[in-house]
Amino acid sequence: MPEHLAEIRIGIYATPDDASRITEECGAVLRESAVVHELSLVGPERTPAGGHMPLTEVYDELPEQWRLQHPATDPGSRRIHEIRIGLVTAHPETAPIRDALTRVICPDPEHTSPCPIPWSASSEAAGNQRYGHLLRS
């Protein structure tokens, strides 16, 4: 079966400590799934690869979600971060892996209240330029 390169992006509005913890837990999920991958955490000052907008614009709804849940509360050190995962899959569909990764942030997708850490996830096919080295791993 041919291998496919994909990228999963998870935007979070979190403290640096929470962002690091979530990234580590996502790494554990990826190691358990035994997929070849590259995992990175980038902060709000970055622009997504191939993109033209900074992360603060890409995920501008996340701070607003937090503010709606916590009116008149200082967000402290919360900032927008993006967890980027390049991976090699045997199938072009990455939804099962993306779903497992988002369970790190939201273990119960059926809960009624908003998540304590606002998040957004997406996935798409990735090109050889950014993740081609994973095919040779």
PDB file of C-alpha atoms in Angstrom:
ATOM      1  CA  MET A   1       0.000   0.000   0.000  1.00  0.00           C
ATOM      2  CA  PRO A   2       1.492   3.404  -0.924  1.00  0.00           C
ATOM      3  CA  GLU A   3       2.492   5.769   1.832  1.00  0.00           C
ATOM      4  CA  HIS A   4       0.924   9.227   2.154  1.00  0.00           C
ATOM      5  CA  LEU A   5       2.236  12.326   3.846  1.00  0.00           C
ATOM      6  CA  ALA A   6      -0.228  14.287   5.945  1.00  0.00           C
ATOM      7  CA  GLU A   7      -0.140  17.188   8.345  1.00  0.00           C
ATOM      8  CA  ILE A   8      -2.401  17.614  11.335  1.00  0.00           C
ATOM      9  CA  ARG A   9      -2.573  21.038  12.956  1.00  0.00           C
ATOM     10  CA  ILE A  10      -4.079  21.607  16.388  1.00  0.00           C
ATOM     11  CA  GLY A  11      -4.488  25.187  17.530  1.00  0.00           C
ATOM     12  CA  ILE A  12      -4.866  25.740  21.273  1.00  0.00           C
ATOM     13  CA  TYR A  13      -5.314  28.770  23.510  1.00  0.00           C
ATOM     14  CA  ALA A  14      -3.258  27.702  26.489  1.00  0.00           C
ATOM     15  CA  THR A  15      -0.537  28.546  28.951  1.00  0.00           C
ATOM     16  CA  PRO A  16       2.993  27.529  27.915  1.00  0.00           C
ATOM     17  CA  ASP A  17       2.908  24.731  30.500  1.00  0.00           C
ATOM     18  CA  ASP A  18      -0.410  23.373  29.193  1.00  0.00           C
ATOM     19  CA  ALA A  19       0.835  23.637  25.599  1.00  0.00           C
ATOM     20  CA  SER A  20       3.963  21.635  26.472  1.00  0.00           C
ATOM     21  CA  ARG A  21       1.969  19.012  28.388  1.00  0.00           C
ATOM     22  CA  ILE A  22      -0.533  18.580  25.555  1.00  0.00           C
ATOM     23  CA  THR A  23       2.292  18.293  23.018  1.00  0.00           C
ATOM     24  CA  GLU A  24       3.992  15.604  25.128  1.00  0.00           C
ATOM     25  CA  GLU A  25       0.725  13.686  25.451  1.00  0.00           C
ATOM     26  CA  CYS A  26       0.166  13.927  21.684  1.00  0.00           C
ATOM     27  CA  GLY A  27       3.660  12.491  21.239  1.00  0.00           C
ATOM     28  CA  ALA A  28       2.687   9.533  23.419  1.00  0.00           C
ATOM     29  CA  VAL A  29      -0.411   8.915  21.270  1.00  0.00           C
ATOM     30  CA  LEU A  30       1.715   9.002  18.121  1.00  0.00           C
ATOM     31  CA  ARG A  31       4.319   6.635  19.553  1.00  0.00           C
ATOM     32  CA  GLU A  32       1.546   4.222  20.568  1.00  0.00           C
ATOM     33  CA  SER A  33       0.117   4.309  17.054  1.00  0.00           C
ATOM     34  CA  ALA A  34       3.582   3.512  15.651  1.00  0.00           C
ATOM     35  CA  VAL A  35       3.257   5.962  12.756  1.00  0.00           C
ATOM     36  CA  VAL A  36       6.347   7.702  11.444  1.00  0.00           C
ATOM     37  CA  HIS A  37       5.886  11.308  12.497  1.00  0.00           C
ATOM     38  CA  GLU A  38       7.393  14.688  13.271  1.00  0.00           C
ATOM     39  CA  LEU A  39       5.885  16.702  16.102  1.00  0.00           C
ATOM     40  CA  SER A  40       6.464  20.374  16.853  1.00  0.00           C
ATOM     41  CA  LEU A  41       4.962  23.128  18.948  1.00  0.00           C
ATOM     42  CA  VAL A  42       4.991  26.688  17.653  1.00  0.00           C
ATOM     43  CA  GLY A  43       3.920  29.875  19.346  1.00  0.00           C
ATOM     44  CA  PRO A  44       1.775  32.847  18.421  1.00  0.00           C
ATOM     45  CA  GLU A  45       4.517  34.779  16.677  1.00  0.00           C
ATOM     46  CA  ARG A  46       4.771  32.166  13.921  1.00  0.00           C
ATOM     47  CA  THR A  47       3.063  31.964  10.570  1.00  0.00           C
ATOM     48  CA  PRO A  48       1.946  28.511   9.431  1.00  0.00           C
ATOM     49  CA  ALA A  49       4.096  26.963   6.718  1.00  0.00           C
ATOM     50  CA  GLY A  50       2.830  28.093   3.354  1.00  0.00           C
ATOM     51  CA  GLY A  51       0.454  30.509   5.040  1.00  0.00           C
ATOM     52  CA  HIS A  52       0.309  34.254   5.015  1.00  0.00           C
ATOM     53  CA  MET A  53      -1.407  34.902   8.336  1.00  0.00           C
ATOM     54  CA  PRO A  54       0.139  34.660  11.788  1.00  0.00           C
ATOM     55  CA  LEU A  55      -1.281  32.003  14.093  1.00  0.00           C
ATOM     56  CA  THR A  56      -3.071  34.698  16.088  1.00  0.00           C
ATOM     57  CA  GLU A  57      -5.201  35.358  13.008  1.00  0.00           C
ATOM     58  CA  VAL A  58      -5.613  31.725  11.965  1.00  0.00           C
ATOM     59  CA  TYR A  59      -6.994  30.822  15.394  1.00  0.00           C
ATOM     60  CA  ASP A  60      -8.510  34.181  16.354  1.00  0.00           C
ATOM     61  CA  GLU A  61     -11.714  32.513  17.608  1.00  0.00           C
ATOM     62  CA  LEU A  62      -9.916  30.598  20.389  1.00  0.00           C
ATOM     63  CA  PRO A  63      -9.167  33.554  22.724  1.00  0.00           C
ATOM     64  CA  GLU A  64     -12.720  34.770  22.169  1.00  0.00           C
ATOM     65  CA  GLN A  65     -14.107  31.372  23.205  1.00  0.00           C
ATOM     66  CA  TRP A  66     -12.044  31.533  26.389  1.00  0.00           C
ATOM     67  CA  ARG A  67     -13.172  35.105  27.141  1.00  0.00           C
ATOM     68  CA  LEU A  68     -16.828  34.125  26.754  1.00  0.00           C
ATOM     69  CA  GLN A  69     -16.358  31.365  29.343  1.00  0.00           C
ATOM     70  CA  HIS A  70     -14.301  33.541  31.695  1.00  0.00           C
ATOM     71  CA  PRO A  71     -15.647  37.100  31.488  1.00  0.00           C
ATOM     72  CA  ALA A  72     -13.651  39.670  33.448  1.00  0.00           C
ATOM     73  CA  THR A  73     -10.842  37.149  34.077  1.00  0.00           C
ATOM     74  CA  ASP A  74      -7.285  37.933  33.043  1.00  0.00           C
ATOM     75  CA  PRO A  75      -6.062  35.264  30.573  1.00  0.00           C
ATOM     76  CA  GLY A  76      -2.636  35.371  32.205  1.00  0.00           C
ATOM     77  CA  SER A  77       0.021  33.683  30.088  1.00  0.00           C
ATOM     78  CA  ARG A  78      -2.466  32.014  27.714  1.00  0.00           C
ATOM     79  CA  ARG A  79      -1.504  32.417  24.085  1.00  0.00           C
ATOM     80  CA  ILE A  80      -2.279  30.714  20.825  1.00  0.00           C
ATOM     81  CA  HIS A  81       0.003  27.774  20.086  1.00  0.00           C
ATOM     82  CA  GLU A  82      -0.094  25.296  17.248  1.00  0.00           C
ATOM     83  CA  ILE A  83       0.865  21.657  17.499  1.00  0.00           C
ATOM     84  CA  ARG A  84       2.009  20.476  14.066  1.00  0.00           C
ATOM     85  CA  ILE A  85       2.243  16.825  13.237  1.00  0.00           C
ATOM     86  CA  GLY A  86       3.669  15.563   9.979  1.00  0.00           C
ATOM     87  CA  LEU A  87       3.039  11.869   9.517  1.00  0.00           C
ATOM     88  CA  VAL A  88       3.292   8.986   7.130  1.00  0.00           C
ATOM     89  CA  THR A  89       0.148   6.931   6.772  1.00  0.00           C
ATOM     90  CA  ALA A  90      -0.807   3.954   4.656  1.00  0.00           C
ATOM     91  CA  HIS A  91      -4.105   5.646   3.870  1.00  0.00           C
ATOM     92  CA  PRO A  92      -4.746   9.268   2.911  1.00  0.00           C
ATOM     93  CA  GLU A  93      -7.462   9.571   5.586  1.00  0.00           C
ATOM     94  CA  THR A  94      -6.021  10.930   8.827  1.00  0.00           C
ATOM     95  CA  ALA A  95      -9.284  11.348  10.769  1.00  0.00           C
ATOM     96  CA  PRO A  96      -8.708   8.421  13.187  1.00  0.00           C
ATOM     97  CA  ILE A  97      -5.275   9.739  14.191  1.00  0.00           C
ATOM     98  CA  ARG A  98      -6.534  13.340  14.373  1.00  0.00           C
ATOM     99  CA  ASP A  99      -9.432  12.177  16.563  1.00  0.00           C
ATOM    100  CA  ALA A 100      -7.072  10.312  18.911  1.00  0.00           C
ATOM    101  CA  LEU A 101      -4.885  13.417  19.202  1.00  0.00           C
ATOM    102  CA  THR A 102      -7.804  15.727  19.951  1.00  0.00           C
ATOM    103  CA  ARG A 103      -8.929  13.346  22.729  1.00  0.00           C
ATOM    104  CA  VAL A 104      -5.803  14.499  24.570  1.00  0.00           C
ATOM    105  CA  ILE A 105      -7.421  17.942  24.844  1.00  0.00           C
ATOM    106  CA  CYS A 106     -11.041  16.853  24.972  1.00  0.00           C
ATOM    107  CA  PRO A 107     -11.394  13.291  26.321  1.00  0.00           C
ATOM    108  CA  ASP A 108     -15.211  13.423  26.172  1.00  0.00           C
ATOM    109  CA  PRO A 109     -16.428  14.947  22.893  1.00  0.00           C
ATOM    110  CA  GLU A 110     -20.039  14.627  24.066  1.00  0.00           C
ATOM    111  CA  HIS A 111     -19.653  16.906  27.113  1.00  0.00           C
ATOM    112  CA  THR A 112     -22.086  19.815  27.321  1.00  0.00           C
ATOM    113  CA  SER A 113     -19.804  22.631  28.392  1.00  0.00           C
ATOM    114  CA  PRO A 114     -16.991  24.173  26.336  1.00  0.00           C
ATOM    115  CA  CYS A 115     -13.544  22.637  26.721  1.00  0.00           C
ATOM    116  CA  PRO A 116     -11.343  24.218  29.405  1.00  0.00           C
ATOM    117  CA  ILE A 117      -8.663  24.768  26.750  1.00  0.00           C
ATOM    118  CA  PRO A 118     -10.178  26.071  23.505  1.00  0.00           C
ATOM    119  CA  TRP A 119      -8.874  24.198  20.479  1.00  0.00           C
ATOM    120  CA  SER A 120      -9.328  23.678  16.758  1.00  0.00           C
ATOM    121  CA  ALA A 121      -7.930  20.895  14.551  1.00  0.00           C
ATOM    122  CA  SER A 122      -7.439  20.344  10.854  1.00  0.00           C
ATOM    123  CA  SER A 123      -5.611  17.924   8.609  1.00  0.00           C
ATOM    124  CA  GLU A 124      -4.551  17.844   4.995  1.00  0.00           C
ATOM    125  CA  ALA A 125      -2.220  16.106   2.610  1.00  0.00           C
ATOM    126  CA  ALA A 126       1.362  17.319   3.021  1.00  0.00           C
ATOM    127  CA  GLY A 127       4.010  17.773   0.396  1.00  0.00           C
ATOM    128  CA  ASN A 128       7.442  16.234   0.138  1.00  0.00           C
ATOM    129  CA  GLN A 129       9.118  19.599   0.659  1.00  0.00           C
ATOM    130  CA  ARG A 130       8.195  19.807   4.336  1.00  0.00           C
ATOM    131  CA  TYR A 131       7.872  16.152   5.369  1.00  0.00           C
ATOM    132  CA  GLY A 132       9.498  14.123   2.568  1.00  0.00           C
ATOM    133  CA  HIS A 133      12.322  13.129   4.922  1.00  0.00           C
ATOM    134  CA  LEU A 134       9.765  11.089   6.894  1.00  0.00           C
ATOM    135  CA  LEU A 135       9.337   8.734   3.938  1.00  0.00           C
ATOM    136  CA  ARG A 136      12.989   7.783   4.224  1.00  0.00           C
ATOM    137  CA  SER A 137      12.782   7.091   7.977  1.00  0.00           C
TER     138      SER A 137
END
